[in-house]
Amino acid sequence: MSFDSFAFNPRITAGIHDLKYQDPTPVQAQVIPHVLAGRDVIGIAQTGTGKTAAFVLPMLQRLMQGPRGRLRALIVAPTRELAEQIQGVIEALGQHTGLRSVTLYGGVSFNAQIQRLRRGIEIAVVCLGRLLDHLGQGTVSLDHLEMLVLDEADQMFDMGFLPDIRRILRQTPARRQTLLFSATMPNDIRALADEALRNPVSVQIGRVAPATTVNHAIYPVAPHLKTPLLIELLQTIDTESVLIFTSTKHRAKRLGEKLVQLGYRATSLQGNLSQNRRQAALDGFRDGSYQILVATDIAARGIDVSSISHVINYDMPNTAEAYTHRIGRTGRAARTGDALTLVTNEDAAMIRAIERVLGAALKRELLAGFDYNAPAPIRDAEFARPPREPQYRRNEPRRRESRPDGTPARPAHSPHHAGAARPGNRRAGGRSEERIR
Ligand code: AMP
């Protein structure tokens, strides 16, 4: 199949050429015709499959006709990074269309967003907290919305956003086209789809990138030897761009600092950074100024850096889905990539779960010449013990990390939880920009 078969407006085709996309990816081939036909679509697809362009291209096509200067398409993303990434795709593919888009998320100036909205836009890429703020202040209206996209819906659900999504849905016209993308389809997301979508078409794309183009290997190691083994691996293997995952923000920061001390062009990305510093870390990683980025799952969600050669799991993820998400960052668009995971005895059950999902055994590797029997250094307190589980208040459901759109996290099913927001950090809209953890 070729992009010609969609008969896109020539201004959109020019954008596709600029990005040097030759043919549609499987998710694009399956989703785009339905969206162009005006159908609601459930897309079960992960990052790395080309899902962003699968909704952006037909969206641009629809918006080329009809009025300009009013908000007609809304894309809701769970994190600021993903929102920025989607915005980048809209700007690149839509650069010849004259259509205007804005990102709305917390942690950055409210007034600058209002100015941008006043100049007139057709598309908004948003995180929920800040969108609700704008709706509350009357600076955004969804009255003319024609298209709504919920991206990474399972992630939004995990982060407790479901009540916010419902609040947004109530403010949109009933006669709208709705697209929902999710890597997995648990019952709660299925229920949301039943509420929000009309007679949707379901499209499922398998784990294209990890299954076909990524080499997986696990490196058994004692917990206190993880850092020395990582450093030895970095010295031994031929890497371009390396994305390293840790289980906590603190470990991401510490490991990033350690690698910088050792002379690596490294940085870390975790929820404690200001938006400017997060963006600087991401931009630096994308343009190659940093060769290594150390990140937590949430901070790295949706990172799209096409040249990532290695994903290294310094800490094993909590679920098999998180593993496939992480390694979805390498081996993209027909490149090959490597996924290395440092595993300790405690990770045996998770290894089996991942092997079940991948349908193949993970290769066990030992690094030749590495001293696997070295004793624990007396002062390496942080890395010698397993990461501490985050502390939760009693009766509070578990969250994986604070809401990366900069608004306070709330437990799922409890929209009014405000216990952790400190005074003094509130502003006119009533929502705090405070992060909980
Ligand atoms: P996504 O799943 O939307 O994050 O996209 C993953 C990567 O695939 C991004 O780097 C896109 O630029 C790239 N991509 C998307 N569509 C195509 C295409 N048709 N041909 C080649 N690369 C693509």
Short mmCIF file of C-alpha atoms and ligand atoms in Angstrom, two decimals:
data_model
loop_
_atom_site.label_atom_id
_atom_site.label_comp_id
_atom_site.label_asym_id
_atom_site.label_seq_id
_atom_site.Cartn_x
_atom_site.Cartn_y
_atom_site.Cartn_z
CA MET A 1 0.00 0.00 0.00
CA SER A 2 1.21 3.52 -0.71
CA PHE A 3 0.26 6.88 0.76
CA ASP A 4 -1.18 7.81 -2.67
CA SER A 5 -4.15 5.53 -2.07
CA PHE A 6 -5.41 7.87 0.66
CA ALA A 7 -5.61 10.79 -1.80
CA PHE A 8 -4.42 13.27 0.80
CA ASN A 9 -4.44 16.97 0.04
CA PRO A 10 -1.16 17.79 -1.81
CA ARG A 11 -0.09 20.04 1.07
CA ILE A 12 -0.24 17.04 3.38
CA THR A 13 1.54 14.81 0.86
CA ALA A 14 4.33 17.40 0.79
CA GLY A 15 4.74 16.98 4.55
CA ILE A 16 4.91 13.20 4.19
CA HIS A 17 7.66 13.65 1.58
CA ASP A 18 9.56 16.02 3.84
CA LEU A 19 9.64 13.35 6.55
CA LYS A 20 10.75 10.80 3.95
CA TYR A 21 8.00 8.34 4.84
CA GLN A 22 7.90 5.90 1.92
CA ASP A 23 4.92 3.71 2.71
CA PRO A 24 2.35 3.60 5.49
CA THR A 25 3.21 1.41 8.49
CA PRO A 26 0.70 -1.40 9.26
CA VAL A 27 -1.16 0.70 11.82
CA GLN A 28 -1.40 3.58 9.37
CA ALA A 29 -2.59 1.31 6.56
CA GLN A 30 -5.35 -0.02 8.79
CA VAL A 31 -6.40 3.08 10.71
CA ILE A 32 -6.24 5.91 8.15
CA PRO A 33 -9.02 4.67 5.79
CA HIS A 34 -11.48 4.33 8.70
CA VAL A 35 -10.67 7.76 10.06
CA LEU A 36 -11.01 9.32 6.63
CA ALA A 37 -14.41 7.62 6.35
CA GLY A 38 -15.44 9.37 9.58
CA ARG A 39 -15.55 6.23 11.74
CA ASP A 40 -14.63 6.07 15.41
CA VAL A 41 -11.56 3.86 15.90
CA ILE A 42 -10.02 1.90 18.76
CA GLY A 43 -6.34 1.39 17.96
CA ILE A 44 -4.49 -1.16 20.05
CA ALA A 45 -0.94 -0.19 19.20
CA GLN A 46 2.21 0.84 20.98
CA THR A 47 4.62 3.66 20.54
CA GLY A 48 7.01 2.79 17.75
CA THR A 49 4.36 1.53 15.33
CA GLY A 50 3.72 4.89 13.63
CA LYS A 51 0.44 5.41 15.47
CA THR A 52 0.88 9.18 15.80
CA ALA A 53 0.84 9.79 12.06
CA ALA A 54 -2.05 7.30 11.84
CA PHE A 55 -4.29 9.85 13.51
CA VAL A 56 -2.48 13.08 12.61
CA LEU A 57 -2.64 12.58 8.82
CA PRO A 58 -6.41 12.00 8.51
CA MET A 59 -6.96 14.74 11.09
CA LEU A 60 -5.07 17.24 8.92
CA GLN A 61 -7.06 16.06 5.90
CA ARG A 62 -10.34 16.69 7.70
CA LEU A 63 -9.28 20.10 9.01
CA MET A 64 -8.15 21.32 5.57
CA GLN A 65 -11.86 21.71 4.88
CA GLY A 66 -14.01 23.85 7.14
CA PRO A 67 -13.45 26.96 9.22
CA ARG A 68 -10.10 28.12 10.54
CA GLY A 69 -9.29 29.81 13.82
CA ARG A 70 -11.44 27.68 16.11
CA LEU A 71 -10.53 24.56 18.07
CA ARG A 72 -11.75 21.61 16.00
CA ALA A 73 -9.45 18.76 17.03
CA LEU A 74 -8.28 17.79 20.51
CA ILE A 75 -5.59 15.23 21.32
CA VAL A 76 -5.28 14.16 24.94
CA ALA A 77 -1.96 12.65 26.07
CA PRO A 78 -0.90 11.35 29.49
CA THR A 79 2.44 13.19 29.67
CA ARG A 80 3.96 16.46 28.57
CA GLU A 81 6.68 14.64 26.67
CA LEU A 82 4.18 12.69 24.63
CA ALA A 83 2.17 15.88 24.03
CA GLU A 84 5.31 17.62 22.72
CA GLN A 85 6.14 14.66 20.55
CA ILE A 86 2.67 14.61 18.99
CA GLN A 87 2.91 18.35 18.46
CA GLY A 88 6.23 17.79 16.66
CA VAL A 89 4.57 15.31 14.29
CA ILE A 90 1.68 17.73 13.63
CA GLU A 91 4.09 20.58 12.92
CA ALA A 92 6.22 18.44 10.61
CA LEU A 93 3.44 16.73 8.66
CA GLY A 94 1.24 19.82 8.67
CA GLN A 95 3.93 22.38 7.87
CA HIS A 96 2.44 23.22 4.45
CA THR A 97 -1.20 23.21 5.55
CA GLY A 98 -1.38 26.51 7.44
CA LEU A 99 -3.21 24.68 10.24
CA ARG A 100 -2.21 25.84 13.70
CA SER A 101 -1.78 23.78 16.83
CA VAL A 102 -0.97 24.43 20.47
CA THR A 103 0.18 22.29 23.39
CA LEU A 104 -1.51 22.85 26.74
CA TYR A 105 0.06 21.28 29.81
CA GLY A 106 1.07 22.29 33.32
CA GLY A 107 4.45 23.49 34.52
CA VAL A 108 4.68 26.27 31.93
CA SER A 109 3.16 29.74 31.66
CA PHE A 110 -0.64 29.85 31.59
CA ASN A 111 -0.68 33.31 30.04
CA ALA A 112 1.57 32.36 27.14
CA GLN A 113 -0.93 29.60 26.34
CA ILE A 114 -3.81 32.07 26.48
CA GLN A 115 -1.98 34.38 24.07
CA ARG A 116 -1.43 31.51 21.68
CA LEU A 117 -5.09 30.46 21.92
CA ARG A 118 -6.22 34.00 21.20
CA ARG A 119 -4.24 34.08 17.98
CA GLY A 120 -6.41 31.21 16.74
CA ILE A 121 -5.73 27.48 16.52
CA GLU A 122 -7.44 24.44 15.04
CA ILE A 123 -5.66 21.68 17.00
CA ALA A 124 -4.77 21.38 20.69
CA VAL A 125 -2.54 18.68 22.13
CA VAL A 126 -3.20 18.61 25.85
CA CYS A 127 -2.63 17.04 29.21
CA LEU A 128 -5.82 16.85 31.20
CA GLY A 129 -5.03 19.00 34.24
CA ARG A 130 -4.14 22.13 32.30
CA LEU A 131 -6.99 21.63 29.84
CA LEU A 132 -9.44 21.54 32.75
CA ASP A 133 -7.87 24.74 34.07
CA HIS A 134 -8.42 26.44 30.72
CA LEU A 135 -11.97 25.16 30.50
CA GLY A 136 -12.62 26.40 34.05
CA GLN A 137 -11.33 29.85 33.16
CA GLY A 138 -13.21 29.96 29.89
CA THR A 139 -10.03 30.37 27.85
CA VAL A 140 -10.78 27.25 25.80
CA SER A 141 -14.08 26.05 24.42
CA LEU A 142 -14.76 22.59 23.07
CA ASP A 143 -18.08 23.62 21.50
CA HIS A 144 -16.80 23.29 17.94
CA LEU A 145 -14.83 20.10 18.44
CA GLU A 146 -15.08 17.68 15.52
CA MET A 147 -12.38 15.19 16.48
CA LEU A 148 -11.15 13.85 19.80
CA VAL A 149 -8.12 11.57 20.17
CA LEU A 150 -7.32 9.83 23.47
CA ASP A 151 -3.72 8.64 23.15
CA GLU A 152 -2.16 6.02 25.43
CA ALA A 153 -5.49 5.60 27.21
CA ASP A 154 -4.23 2.76 29.41
CA GLN A 155 -1.51 5.01 30.73
CA MET A 156 -4.03 7.75 31.50
CA PHE A 157 -6.12 5.20 33.36
CA ASP A 158 -3.10 3.96 35.35
CA MET A 159 -2.40 7.52 36.39
CA GLY A 160 -5.92 8.05 37.72
CA PHE A 161 -7.10 10.33 34.91
CA LEU A 162 -10.35 8.52 34.13
CA PRO A 163 -12.61 10.95 36.03
CA ASP A 164 -10.90 13.85 34.23
CA ILE A 165 -11.45 12.20 30.86
CA ARG A 166 -15.13 11.82 31.64
CA ARG A 167 -15.29 15.47 32.64
CA ILE A 168 -13.81 16.46 29.27
CA LEU A 169 -16.13 14.14 27.36
CA ARG A 170 -19.13 15.87 28.91
CA GLN A 171 -17.97 19.19 27.47
CA THR A 172 -17.56 17.98 23.90
CA PRO A 173 -20.29 17.85 21.26
CA ALA A 174 -21.97 14.45 20.95
CA ARG A 175 -21.50 14.58 17.17
CA ARG A 176 -17.74 14.21 17.15
CA GLN A 177 -15.35 11.62 15.79
CA THR A 178 -13.44 9.86 18.57
CA LEU A 179 -10.25 7.82 18.30
CA LEU A 180 -8.82 5.90 21.23
CA PHE A 181 -5.30 4.47 21.22
CA SER A 182 -3.99 2.16 23.89
CA ALA A 183 -1.17 -0.36 24.13
CA THR A 184 -3.39 -2.70 26.12
CA MET A 185 -7.15 -3.03 26.48
CA PRO A 186 -8.04 -3.75 30.12
CA ASN A 187 -11.74 -3.81 31.05
CA ASP A 188 -11.80 -0.22 32.30
CA ILE A 189 -10.51 1.09 28.98
CA ARG A 190 -13.02 -1.11 27.16
CA ALA A 191 -15.76 0.46 29.31
CA LEU A 192 -14.47 3.95 28.52
CA ALA A 193 -14.47 3.10 24.81
CA ASP A 194 -18.08 1.91 25.09
CA GLU A 195 -19.05 5.25 26.63
CA ALA A 196 -17.03 7.54 24.42
CA LEU A 197 -17.04 5.93 20.97
CA ARG A 198 -19.92 5.23 18.59
CA ASN A 199 -19.86 1.93 16.77
CA PRO A 200 -16.06 1.91 16.63
CA VAL A 201 -13.81 -0.13 14.37
CA SER A 202 -11.08 -1.98 16.30
CA VAL A 203 -7.60 -2.23 14.87
CA GLN A 204 -4.93 -4.25 16.62
CA ILE A 205 -1.27 -4.05 15.75
CA GLY A 206 1.08 -6.48 17.40
CA ARG A 207 4.38 -5.64 18.96
CA VAL A 208 6.00 -4.94 15.64
CA ALA A 209 9.18 -3.25 16.72
CA PRO A 210 10.27 -5.43 19.66
CA ALA A 211 9.41 -8.74 18.08
CA THR A 212 11.16 -8.26 14.78
CA THR A 213 14.04 -5.89 15.18
CA VAL A 214 15.24 -6.01 18.77
CA ASN A 215 17.82 -8.40 20.21
CA HIS A 216 17.07 -9.16 23.82
CA ALA A 217 19.66 -10.23 26.38
CA ILE A 218 19.64 -10.49 30.16
CA TYR A 219 22.69 -10.13 32.35
CA PRO A 220 22.33 -11.85 35.73
CA VAL A 221 24.24 -9.91 38.39
CA ALA A 222 24.30 -9.28 42.15
CA PRO A 223 22.49 -6.04 43.09
CA HIS A 224 25.66 -4.33 44.32
CA LEU A 225 27.44 -5.04 41.02
CA LYS A 226 24.83 -3.49 38.74
CA THR A 227 26.65 -0.18 38.34
CA PRO A 228 30.12 -1.70 37.69
CA LEU A 229 28.57 -4.13 35.20
CA LEU A 230 26.71 -1.34 33.46
CA ILE A 231 29.89 0.70 33.15
CA GLU A 232 31.81 -2.29 31.83
CA LEU A 233 29.04 -2.97 29.31
CA LEU A 234 29.11 0.63 28.13
CA GLN A 235 32.86 0.34 27.62
CA THR A 236 32.63 -3.00 25.85
CA ILE A 237 29.72 -2.70 23.47
CA ASP A 238 29.47 -0.44 20.50
CA THR A 239 26.63 1.97 21.26
CA GLU A 240 25.15 5.00 19.55
CA SER A 241 22.39 6.38 21.69
CA VAL A 242 21.60 4.60 24.94
CA LEU A 243 18.40 4.88 26.99
CA ILE A 244 18.79 3.48 30.51
CA PHE A 245 15.80 2.78 32.74
CA THR A 246 15.80 2.83 36.51
CA SER A 247 12.91 2.10 38.83
CA THR A 248 13.00 5.36 40.78
CA LYS A 249 13.65 9.02 40.12
CA HIS A 250 16.41 9.08 42.69
CA ARG A 251 18.28 6.23 41.05
CA ALA A 252 17.91 7.88 37.62
CA LYS A 253 19.44 11.07 38.99
CA ARG A 254 22.25 9.29 40.85
CA LEU A 255 23.15 7.04 37.95
CA GLY A 256 23.10 9.96 35.51
CA GLU A 257 25.48 11.89 37.79
CA LYS A 258 27.75 8.90 38.15
CA LEU A 259 28.04 8.47 34.38
CA VAL A 260 28.82 12.17 33.96
CA GLN A 261 31.58 11.83 36.59
CA LEU A 262 33.02 9.00 34.53
CA GLY A 263 33.15 11.25 31.48
CA TYR A 264 30.07 10.08 29.60
CA ARG A 265 27.84 12.56 27.78
CA ALA A 266 24.91 11.57 29.98
CA THR A 267 21.87 13.16 31.56
CA SER A 268 18.78 12.03 33.41
CA LEU A 269 15.09 12.60 32.90
CA GLN A 270 12.82 12.23 35.88
CA GLY A 271 9.74 13.82 37.30
CA ASN A 272 11.56 16.12 39.73
CA LEU A 273 13.06 18.24 36.97
CA SER A 274 11.52 21.54 35.91
CA GLN A 275 9.85 21.50 32.51
CA ASN A 276 12.76 23.47 31.02
CA ARG A 277 15.31 20.96 32.26
CA ARG A 278 13.25 18.01 31.07
CA GLN A 279 13.00 19.57 27.64
CA ALA A 280 16.73 20.34 27.61
CA ALA A 281 17.53 16.72 28.52
CA LEU A 282 15.23 15.40 25.81
CA ASP A 283 16.44 17.85 23.15
CA GLY A 284 20.06 17.10 24.03
CA PHE A 285 19.45 13.37 23.75
CA ARG A 286 17.57 13.77 20.48
CA ASP A 287 20.26 15.92 18.84
CA GLY A 288 23.10 13.72 20.11
CA SER A 289 24.63 16.17 22.61
CA TYR A 290 23.92 13.50 25.20
CA GLN A 291 24.72 9.94 24.27
CA ILE A 292 23.09 8.45 27.34
CA LEU A 293 19.76 9.27 28.91
CA VAL A 294 18.82 7.72 32.25
CA ALA A 295 15.08 7.81 32.87
CA THR A 296 12.15 6.42 34.81
CA ASP A 297 9.26 4.78 32.97
CA ILE A 298 6.88 7.67 33.31
CA ALA A 299 9.42 10.33 32.38
CA ALA A 300 10.44 8.37 29.30
CA ARG A 301 6.94 7.49 28.22
CA GLY A 302 6.63 7.85 24.46
CA ILE A 303 10.17 9.14 23.93
CA ASP A 304 10.75 8.94 20.22
CA VAL A 305 14.40 9.12 19.34
CA SER A 306 14.87 7.18 16.16
CA SER A 307 18.58 6.52 16.65
CA ILE A 308 18.40 4.73 20.01
CA SER A 309 20.70 1.73 19.56
CA HIS A 310 20.45 0.30 23.07
CA VAL A 311 17.83 0.23 25.76
CA ILE A 312 19.34 -0.90 29.05
CA ASN A 313 17.09 -1.89 31.92
CA TYR A 314 19.26 -1.07 34.91
CA ASP A 315 16.26 -2.12 36.96
CA MET A 316 13.73 -4.66 35.78
CA PRO A 317 10.34 -3.08 35.01
CA ASN A 318 7.30 -4.01 37.10
CA THR A 319 5.26 -5.56 34.31
CA ALA A 320 5.85 -7.32 31.01
CA GLU A 321 3.94 -4.49 29.28
CA ALA A 322 6.36 -1.96 30.74
CA TYR A 323 9.21 -4.03 29.29
CA THR A 324 7.75 -3.95 25.79
CA HIS A 325 7.08 -0.22 26.16
CA ARG A 326 10.66 0.41 27.18
CA ILE A 327 12.23 -1.55 24.39
CA GLY A 328 9.75 -0.10 21.89
CA ARG A 329 12.17 2.86 21.91
CA THR A 330 14.83 0.93 20.06
CA GLY A 331 14.69 -1.02 16.84
CA ARG A 332 12.21 1.43 15.33
CA ALA A 333 11.22 1.69 11.71
CA ALA A 334 13.28 -1.27 10.47
CA ARG A 335 16.45 -0.45 12.41
CA THR A 336 17.81 -3.08 14.71
CA GLY A 337 18.36 -2.39 18.36
CA ASP A 338 19.51 -4.14 21.50
CA ALA A 339 17.66 -4.48 24.75
CA LEU A 340 19.89 -5.37 27.71
CA THR A 341 18.45 -6.07 31.12
CA LEU A 342 20.42 -6.39 34.34
CA VAL A 343 18.65 -8.99 36.44
CA THR A 344 19.02 -10.13 40.02
CA ASN A 345 17.66 -13.25 41.71
CA GLU A 346 14.50 -11.36 42.63
CA ASP A 347 13.62 -10.85 38.97
CA ALA A 348 13.08 -14.53 38.08
CA ALA A 349 9.25 -14.33 37.98
CA MET A 350 9.29 -11.18 35.85
CA ILE A 351 11.72 -12.76 33.38
CA ARG A 352 9.29 -15.65 32.92
CA ALA A 353 6.40 -13.20 32.40
CA ILE A 354 8.35 -11.30 29.75
CA GLU A 355 9.36 -14.51 28.01
CA ARG A 356 5.69 -15.51 27.88
CA VAL A 357 4.74 -12.18 26.29
CA LEU A 358 7.59 -12.29 23.77
CA GLY A 359 6.98 -15.97 23.06
CA ALA A 360 10.71 -16.65 23.27
CA ALA A 361 13.38 -17.24 25.87
CA LEU A 362 15.60 -14.28 26.75
CA LYS A 363 19.26 -14.93 26.09
CA ARG A 364 21.35 -15.13 29.29
CA GLU A 365 24.70 -13.39 28.87
CA LEU A 366 27.82 -13.17 31.00
CA LEU A 367 30.33 -10.40 30.32
CA ALA A 368 33.75 -11.96 29.82
CA GLY A 369 36.40 -10.61 32.20
CA PHE A 370 33.91 -9.06 34.62
CA ASP A 371 34.47 -9.95 38.28
CA TYR A 372 31.05 -11.29 39.27
CA ASN A 373 32.32 -12.21 42.73
CA ALA A 374 33.55 -8.78 43.80
CA PRO A 375 32.34 -7.96 47.32
CA ALA A 376 29.94 -5.10 47.95
CA PRO A 377 31.76 -1.81 48.57
CA ILE A 378 31.07 -0.68 52.11
CA ARG A 379 29.75 2.76 51.19
CA ASP A 380 27.65 1.97 48.12
CA ALA A 381 24.44 2.18 50.08
CA GLU A 382 22.17 3.41 47.29
CA PHE A 383 22.91 0.87 44.61
CA ALA A 384 23.69 -2.11 46.81
CA ARG A 385 20.15 -2.54 48.02
CA PRO A 386 17.02 -3.03 45.96
CA PRO A 387 15.12 0.22 45.33
CA ARG A 388 12.77 1.15 48.10
CA GLU A 389 9.09 0.92 47.29
CA PRO A 390 7.49 4.35 47.34
CA GLN A 391 5.62 5.15 50.54
CA TYR A 392 1.87 5.55 50.28
CA ARG A 393 -0.65 6.92 52.64
CA ARG A 394 -3.03 4.42 54.11
CA ASN A 395 -6.15 3.92 51.92
CA GLU A 396 -4.41 5.55 49.01
CA PRO A 397 -4.19 3.49 45.83
CA ARG A 398 -0.70 3.02 44.43
CA ARG A 399 0.64 5.36 41.82
CA ARG A 400 3.72 4.75 39.81
CA GLU A 401 4.85 8.34 39.77
CA SER A 402 3.46 11.84 39.97
CA ARG A 403 1.46 13.12 37.05
CA PRO A 404 3.97 14.28 34.52
CA ASP A 405 1.69 17.01 33.18
CA GLY A 406 2.60 18.92 36.32
CA THR A 407 -0.77 18.70 38.02
CA PRO A 408 -1.33 16.87 41.29
CA ALA A 409 -1.81 13.16 41.00
CA ARG A 410 -5.08 11.82 42.28
CA PRO A 411 -5.87 8.22 42.97
CA ALA A 412 -7.98 6.43 40.43
CA HIS A 413 -11.70 6.65 41.16
CA SER A 414 -11.22 9.46 43.67
CA PRO A 415 -11.33 12.78 41.89
CA HIS A 416 -11.39 14.88 45.01
CA HIS A 417 -8.31 13.66 46.76
CA ALA A 418 -6.30 16.72 47.67
CA GLY A 419 -4.38 15.53 50.68
CA ALA A 420 -0.91 16.00 49.32
CA ALA A 421 -1.19 19.45 47.79
CA ARG A 422 0.68 21.88 49.98
CA PRO A 423 -0.68 25.36 50.55
CA GLY A 424 1.21 28.23 49.02
CA ASN A 425 1.55 26.48 45.75
CA ARG A 426 -1.93 27.09 44.54
CA ARG A 427 -2.94 29.62 42.01
CA ALA A 428 -6.09 31.23 40.75
CA GLY A 429 -7.46 28.21 38.90
CA GLY A 430 -7.66 26.25 42.13
CA ARG A 431 -5.39 23.47 40.85
CA SER A 432 -1.98 23.13 42.32
CA GLU A 433 1.11 22.61 40.21
CA GLU A 434 2.58 20.71 43.13
CA ARG A 435 3.97 17.27 42.54
CA ILE A 436 3.43 14.68 45.18
CA ARG A 437 6.53 12.55 44.96
P1 AMP B 1 5.13 6.53 16.72
O1 AMP B 1 4.66 5.11 16.93
O2 AMP B 1 4.03 7.41 16.24
O3 AMP B 1 5.83 7.06 17.93
O4 AMP B 1 6.21 6.50 15.51
C1 AMP B 1 7.40 5.78 15.59
C2 AMP B 1 8.45 6.24 14.60
O5 AMP B 1 8.12 5.81 13.28
C3 AMP B 1 8.64 7.74 14.51
O6 AMP B 1 10.02 7.99 14.53
C4 AMP B 1 8.04 8.13 13.18
O7 AMP B 1 8.68 9.26 12.63
C5 AMP B 1 8.29 6.89 12.36
N1 AMP B 1 7.29 6.72 11.29
C6 AMP B 1 5.96 6.90 11.39
N2 AMP B 1 5.35 6.61 10.22
C7 AMP B 1 6.31 6.21 9.38
C8 AMP B 1 6.31 5.76 8.02
N3 AMP B 1 5.20 5.64 7.32
N4 AMP B 1 7.51 5.44 7.47
C9 AMP B 1 8.65 5.53 8.19
N5 AMP B 1 8.72 5.95 9.47
C10 AMP B 1 7.57 6.28 10.06
#
